[in-house]
PDB file of C-alpha atoms in Angstrom:
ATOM      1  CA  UNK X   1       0.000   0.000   0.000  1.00  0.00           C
ATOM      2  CA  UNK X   2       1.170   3.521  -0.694  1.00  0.00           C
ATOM      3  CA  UNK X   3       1.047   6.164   1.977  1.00  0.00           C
ATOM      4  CA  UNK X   4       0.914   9.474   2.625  1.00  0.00           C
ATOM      5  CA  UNK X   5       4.646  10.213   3.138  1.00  0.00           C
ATOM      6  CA  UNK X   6       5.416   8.140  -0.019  1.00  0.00           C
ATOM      7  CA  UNK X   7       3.315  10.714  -2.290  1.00  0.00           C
ATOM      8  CA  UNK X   8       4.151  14.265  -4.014  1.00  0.00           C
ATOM      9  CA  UNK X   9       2.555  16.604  -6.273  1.00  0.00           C
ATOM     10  CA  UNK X  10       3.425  15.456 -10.092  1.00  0.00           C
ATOM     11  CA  UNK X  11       4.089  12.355  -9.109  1.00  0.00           C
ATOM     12  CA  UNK X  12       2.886   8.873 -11.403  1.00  0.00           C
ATOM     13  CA  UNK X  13       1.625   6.126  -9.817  1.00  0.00           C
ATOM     14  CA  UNK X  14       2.297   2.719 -11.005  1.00  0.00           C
ATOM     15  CA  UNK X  15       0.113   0.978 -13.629  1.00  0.00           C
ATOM     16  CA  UNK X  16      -1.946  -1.382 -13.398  1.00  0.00           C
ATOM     17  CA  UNK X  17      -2.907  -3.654 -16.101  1.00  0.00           C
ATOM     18  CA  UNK X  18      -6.529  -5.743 -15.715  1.00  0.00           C
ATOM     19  CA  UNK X  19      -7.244  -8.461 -17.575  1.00  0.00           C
ATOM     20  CA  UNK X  20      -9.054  -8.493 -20.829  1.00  0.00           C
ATOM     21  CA  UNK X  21     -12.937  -7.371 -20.694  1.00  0.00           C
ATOM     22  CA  UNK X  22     -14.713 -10.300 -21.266  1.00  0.00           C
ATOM     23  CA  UNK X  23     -18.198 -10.986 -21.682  1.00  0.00           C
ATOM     24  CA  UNK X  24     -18.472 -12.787 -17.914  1.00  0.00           C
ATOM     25  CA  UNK X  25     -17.749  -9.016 -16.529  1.00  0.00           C
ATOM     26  CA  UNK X  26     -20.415  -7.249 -18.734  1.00  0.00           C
ATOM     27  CA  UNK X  27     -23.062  -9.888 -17.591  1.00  0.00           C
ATOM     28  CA  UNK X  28     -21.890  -9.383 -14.157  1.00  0.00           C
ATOM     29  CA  UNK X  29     -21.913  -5.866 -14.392  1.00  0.00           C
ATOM     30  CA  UNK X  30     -25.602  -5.882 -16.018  1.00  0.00           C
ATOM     31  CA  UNK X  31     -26.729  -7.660 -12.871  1.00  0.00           C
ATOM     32  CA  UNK X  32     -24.781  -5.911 -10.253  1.00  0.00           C
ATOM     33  CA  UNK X  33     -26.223  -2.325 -11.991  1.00  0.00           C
ATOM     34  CA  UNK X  34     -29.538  -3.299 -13.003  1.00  0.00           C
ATOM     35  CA  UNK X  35     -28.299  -2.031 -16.546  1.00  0.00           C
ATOM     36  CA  UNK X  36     -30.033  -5.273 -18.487  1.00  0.00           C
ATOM     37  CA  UNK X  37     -29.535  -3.439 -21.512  1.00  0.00           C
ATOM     38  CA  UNK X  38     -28.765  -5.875 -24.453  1.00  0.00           C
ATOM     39  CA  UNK X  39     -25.815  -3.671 -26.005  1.00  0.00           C
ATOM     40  CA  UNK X  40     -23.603  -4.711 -22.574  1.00  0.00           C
ATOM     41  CA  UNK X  41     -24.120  -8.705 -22.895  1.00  0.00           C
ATOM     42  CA  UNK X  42     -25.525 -10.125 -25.890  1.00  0.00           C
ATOM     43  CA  UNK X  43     -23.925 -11.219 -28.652  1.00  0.00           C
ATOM     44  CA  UNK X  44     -26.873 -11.717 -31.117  1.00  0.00           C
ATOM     45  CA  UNK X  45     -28.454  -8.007 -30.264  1.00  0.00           C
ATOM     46  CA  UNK X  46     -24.806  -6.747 -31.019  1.00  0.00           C
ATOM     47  CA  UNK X  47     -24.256  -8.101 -34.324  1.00  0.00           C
ATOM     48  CA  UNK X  48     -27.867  -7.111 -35.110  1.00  0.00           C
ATOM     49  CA  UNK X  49     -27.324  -3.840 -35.057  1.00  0.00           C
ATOM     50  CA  UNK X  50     -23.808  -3.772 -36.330  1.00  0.00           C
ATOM     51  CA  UNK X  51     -21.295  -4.218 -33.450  1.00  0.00           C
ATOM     52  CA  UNK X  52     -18.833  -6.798 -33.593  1.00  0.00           C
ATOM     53  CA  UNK X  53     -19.645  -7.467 -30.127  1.00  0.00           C
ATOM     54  CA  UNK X  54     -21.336  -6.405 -27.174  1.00  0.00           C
ATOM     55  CA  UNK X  55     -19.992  -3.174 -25.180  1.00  0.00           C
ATOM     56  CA  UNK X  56     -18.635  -1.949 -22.153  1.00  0.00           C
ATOM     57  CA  UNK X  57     -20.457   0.141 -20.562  1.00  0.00           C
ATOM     58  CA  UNK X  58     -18.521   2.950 -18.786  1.00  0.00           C
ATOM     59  CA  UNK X  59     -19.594   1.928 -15.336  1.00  0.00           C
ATOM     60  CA  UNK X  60     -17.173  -1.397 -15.926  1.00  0.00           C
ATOM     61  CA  UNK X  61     -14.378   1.368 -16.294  1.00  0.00           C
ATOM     62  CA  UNK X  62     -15.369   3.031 -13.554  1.00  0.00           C
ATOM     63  CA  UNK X  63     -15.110  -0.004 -11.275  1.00  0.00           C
ATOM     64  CA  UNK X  64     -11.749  -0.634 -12.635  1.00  0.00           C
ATOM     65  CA  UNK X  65     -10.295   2.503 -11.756  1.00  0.00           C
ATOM     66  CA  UNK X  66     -11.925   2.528  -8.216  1.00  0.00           C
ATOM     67  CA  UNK X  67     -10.123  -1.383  -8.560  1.00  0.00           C
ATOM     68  CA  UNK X  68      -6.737   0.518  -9.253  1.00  0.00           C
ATOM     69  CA  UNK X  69      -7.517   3.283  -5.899  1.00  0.00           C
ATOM     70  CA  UNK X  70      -7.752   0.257  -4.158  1.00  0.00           C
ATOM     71  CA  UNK X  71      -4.791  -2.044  -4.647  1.00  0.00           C
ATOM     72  CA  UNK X  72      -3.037   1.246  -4.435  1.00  0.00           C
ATOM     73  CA  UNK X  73      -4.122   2.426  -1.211  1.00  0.00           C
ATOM     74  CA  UNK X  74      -6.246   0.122   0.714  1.00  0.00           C
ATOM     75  CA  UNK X  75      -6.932   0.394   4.335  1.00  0.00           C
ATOM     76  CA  UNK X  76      -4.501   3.343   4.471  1.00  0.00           C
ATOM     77  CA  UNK X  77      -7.213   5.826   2.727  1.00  0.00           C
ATOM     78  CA  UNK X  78     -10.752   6.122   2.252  1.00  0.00           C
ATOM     79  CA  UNK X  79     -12.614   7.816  -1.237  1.00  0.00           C
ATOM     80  CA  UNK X  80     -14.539  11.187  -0.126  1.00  0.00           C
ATOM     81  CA  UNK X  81     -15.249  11.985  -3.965  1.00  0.00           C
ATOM     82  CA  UNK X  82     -15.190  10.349  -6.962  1.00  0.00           C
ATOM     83  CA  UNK X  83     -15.763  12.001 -10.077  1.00  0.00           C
ATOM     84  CA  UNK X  84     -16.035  10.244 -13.157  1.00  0.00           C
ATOM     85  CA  UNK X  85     -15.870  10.848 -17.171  1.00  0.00           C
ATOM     86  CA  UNK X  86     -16.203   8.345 -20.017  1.00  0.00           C
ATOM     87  CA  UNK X  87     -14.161   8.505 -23.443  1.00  0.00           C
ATOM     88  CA  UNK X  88     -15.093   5.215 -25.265  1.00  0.00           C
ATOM     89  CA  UNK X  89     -16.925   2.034 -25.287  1.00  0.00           C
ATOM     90  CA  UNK X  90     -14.859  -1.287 -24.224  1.00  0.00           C
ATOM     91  CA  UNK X  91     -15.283  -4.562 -26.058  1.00  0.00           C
ATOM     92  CA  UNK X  92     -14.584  -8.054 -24.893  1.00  0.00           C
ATOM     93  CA  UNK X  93     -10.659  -8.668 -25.343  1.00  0.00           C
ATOM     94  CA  UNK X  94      -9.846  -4.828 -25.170  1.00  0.00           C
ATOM     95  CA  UNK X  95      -6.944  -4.768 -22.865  1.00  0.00           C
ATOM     96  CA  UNK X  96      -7.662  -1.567 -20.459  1.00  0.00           C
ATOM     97  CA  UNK X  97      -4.681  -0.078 -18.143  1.00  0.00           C
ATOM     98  CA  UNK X  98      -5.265   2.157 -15.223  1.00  0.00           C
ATOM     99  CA  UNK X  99      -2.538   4.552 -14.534  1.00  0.00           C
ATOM    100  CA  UNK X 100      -2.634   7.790 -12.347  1.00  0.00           C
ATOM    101  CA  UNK X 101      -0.707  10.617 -10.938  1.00  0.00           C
ATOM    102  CA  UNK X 102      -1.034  12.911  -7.909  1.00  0.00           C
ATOM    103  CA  UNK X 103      -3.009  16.116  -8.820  1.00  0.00           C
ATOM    104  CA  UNK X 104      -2.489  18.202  -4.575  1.00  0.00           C
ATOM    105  CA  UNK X 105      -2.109  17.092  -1.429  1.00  0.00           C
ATOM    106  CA  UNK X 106      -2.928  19.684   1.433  1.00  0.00           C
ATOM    107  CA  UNK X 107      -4.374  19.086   5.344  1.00  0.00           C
ATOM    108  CA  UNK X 108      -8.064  20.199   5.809  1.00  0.00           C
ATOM    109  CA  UNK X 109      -9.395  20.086   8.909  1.00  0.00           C
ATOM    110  CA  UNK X 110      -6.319  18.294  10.721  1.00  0.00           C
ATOM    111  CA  UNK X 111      -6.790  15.383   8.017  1.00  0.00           C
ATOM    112  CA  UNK X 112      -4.312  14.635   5.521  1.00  0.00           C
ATOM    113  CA  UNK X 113      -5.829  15.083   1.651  1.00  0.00           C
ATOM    114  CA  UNK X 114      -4.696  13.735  -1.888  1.00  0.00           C
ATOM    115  CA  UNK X 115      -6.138  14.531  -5.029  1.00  0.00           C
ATOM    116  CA  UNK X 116      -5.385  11.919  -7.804  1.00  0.00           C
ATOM    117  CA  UNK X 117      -6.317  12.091 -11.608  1.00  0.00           C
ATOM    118  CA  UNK X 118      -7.089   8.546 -12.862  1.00  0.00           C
ATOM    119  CA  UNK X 119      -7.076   7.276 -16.261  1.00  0.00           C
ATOM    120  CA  UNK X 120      -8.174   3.924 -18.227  1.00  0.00           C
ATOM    121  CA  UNK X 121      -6.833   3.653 -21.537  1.00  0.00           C
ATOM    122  CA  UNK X 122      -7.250   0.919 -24.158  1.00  0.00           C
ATOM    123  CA  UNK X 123      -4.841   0.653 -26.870  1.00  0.00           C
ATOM    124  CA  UNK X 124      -1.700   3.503 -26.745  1.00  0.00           C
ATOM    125  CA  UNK X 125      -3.388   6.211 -25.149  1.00  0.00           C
ATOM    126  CA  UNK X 126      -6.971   5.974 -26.067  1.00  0.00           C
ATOM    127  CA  UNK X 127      -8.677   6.914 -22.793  1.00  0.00           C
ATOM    128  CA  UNK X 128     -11.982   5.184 -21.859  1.00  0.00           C
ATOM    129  CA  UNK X 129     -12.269   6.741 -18.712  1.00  0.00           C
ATOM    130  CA  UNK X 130     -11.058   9.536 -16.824  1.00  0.00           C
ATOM    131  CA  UNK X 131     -11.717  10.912 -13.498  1.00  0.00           C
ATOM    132  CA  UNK X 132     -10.654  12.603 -10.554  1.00  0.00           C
ATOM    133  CA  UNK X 133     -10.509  11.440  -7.131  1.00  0.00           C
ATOM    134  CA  UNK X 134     -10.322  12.371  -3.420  1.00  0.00           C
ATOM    135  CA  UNK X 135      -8.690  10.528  -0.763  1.00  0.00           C
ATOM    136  CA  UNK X 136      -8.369  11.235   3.224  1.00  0.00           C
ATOM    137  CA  UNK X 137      -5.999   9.585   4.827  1.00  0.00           C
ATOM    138  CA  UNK X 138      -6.533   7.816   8.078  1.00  0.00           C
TER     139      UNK X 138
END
């Protein structure tokens, strides 16, 4: 885990590479959201209306990068905002990499504050997510 001490302003964080996207995730992300929509898990409705295959929908990425917060900083910070922007669709066996970099840390209130800018990326720097977020620092 990284802390506090370890961190400065500019600074990149290391990458982190996930897995392909694969159909299982969509389908578990359809039921975990309540997003049923066909366009995030079947293949027949996809190539019916011209897709190749069925597509990520950005709330996949979005779990990804708050994946990526995690493994970097665990029990030694908690999220107080997350804020959240989509650049493209994701289809099974796009290869997505998180990466980040430390936007300000400052004390507010007597607790210790980071501000990180995230980033999911697909292919050499075609972003499918970007985002912003705020961590406190126990």
């Amino acid at each position: 885990m990284i802390q506090l001490e370890q961190l400065v302003e500019g600074q990149q964080l290391p990458l982190l590479e996930k897995e392909k996207v694969t159909k299982v995730q969509l389908v578990k992300y359809a039921g975990a959201s309540e997003d049923f929509n066909p366009l995030h898990f079947d293949d027949a409705f996809a190539k019916k209306i011209g897709l190749q295959s069925p597509i990520a929908h950005g709330m996949l990425i979005m779990g990804f990068l708050g994946e990526y917060v995690n493994k970097l900083f665990g029990d030694v910070a908690s999220i107080q905002d997350f804020k959240m922007r989509f650049g493209a669709m994701t289809v099974p066996n796009d290869q997505v990499v998180c990466k980040g970099s430390v936007k300000k840390i400052y004390e507010q209130e007597g607790k210790q504050i980071a501000v990180l800018s995230l980033f999911a990326e697909k292919g050499p720097e075609q972003i499918v997510g970007s985002g912003e977020v705020i961590l406190q620092f126990n």
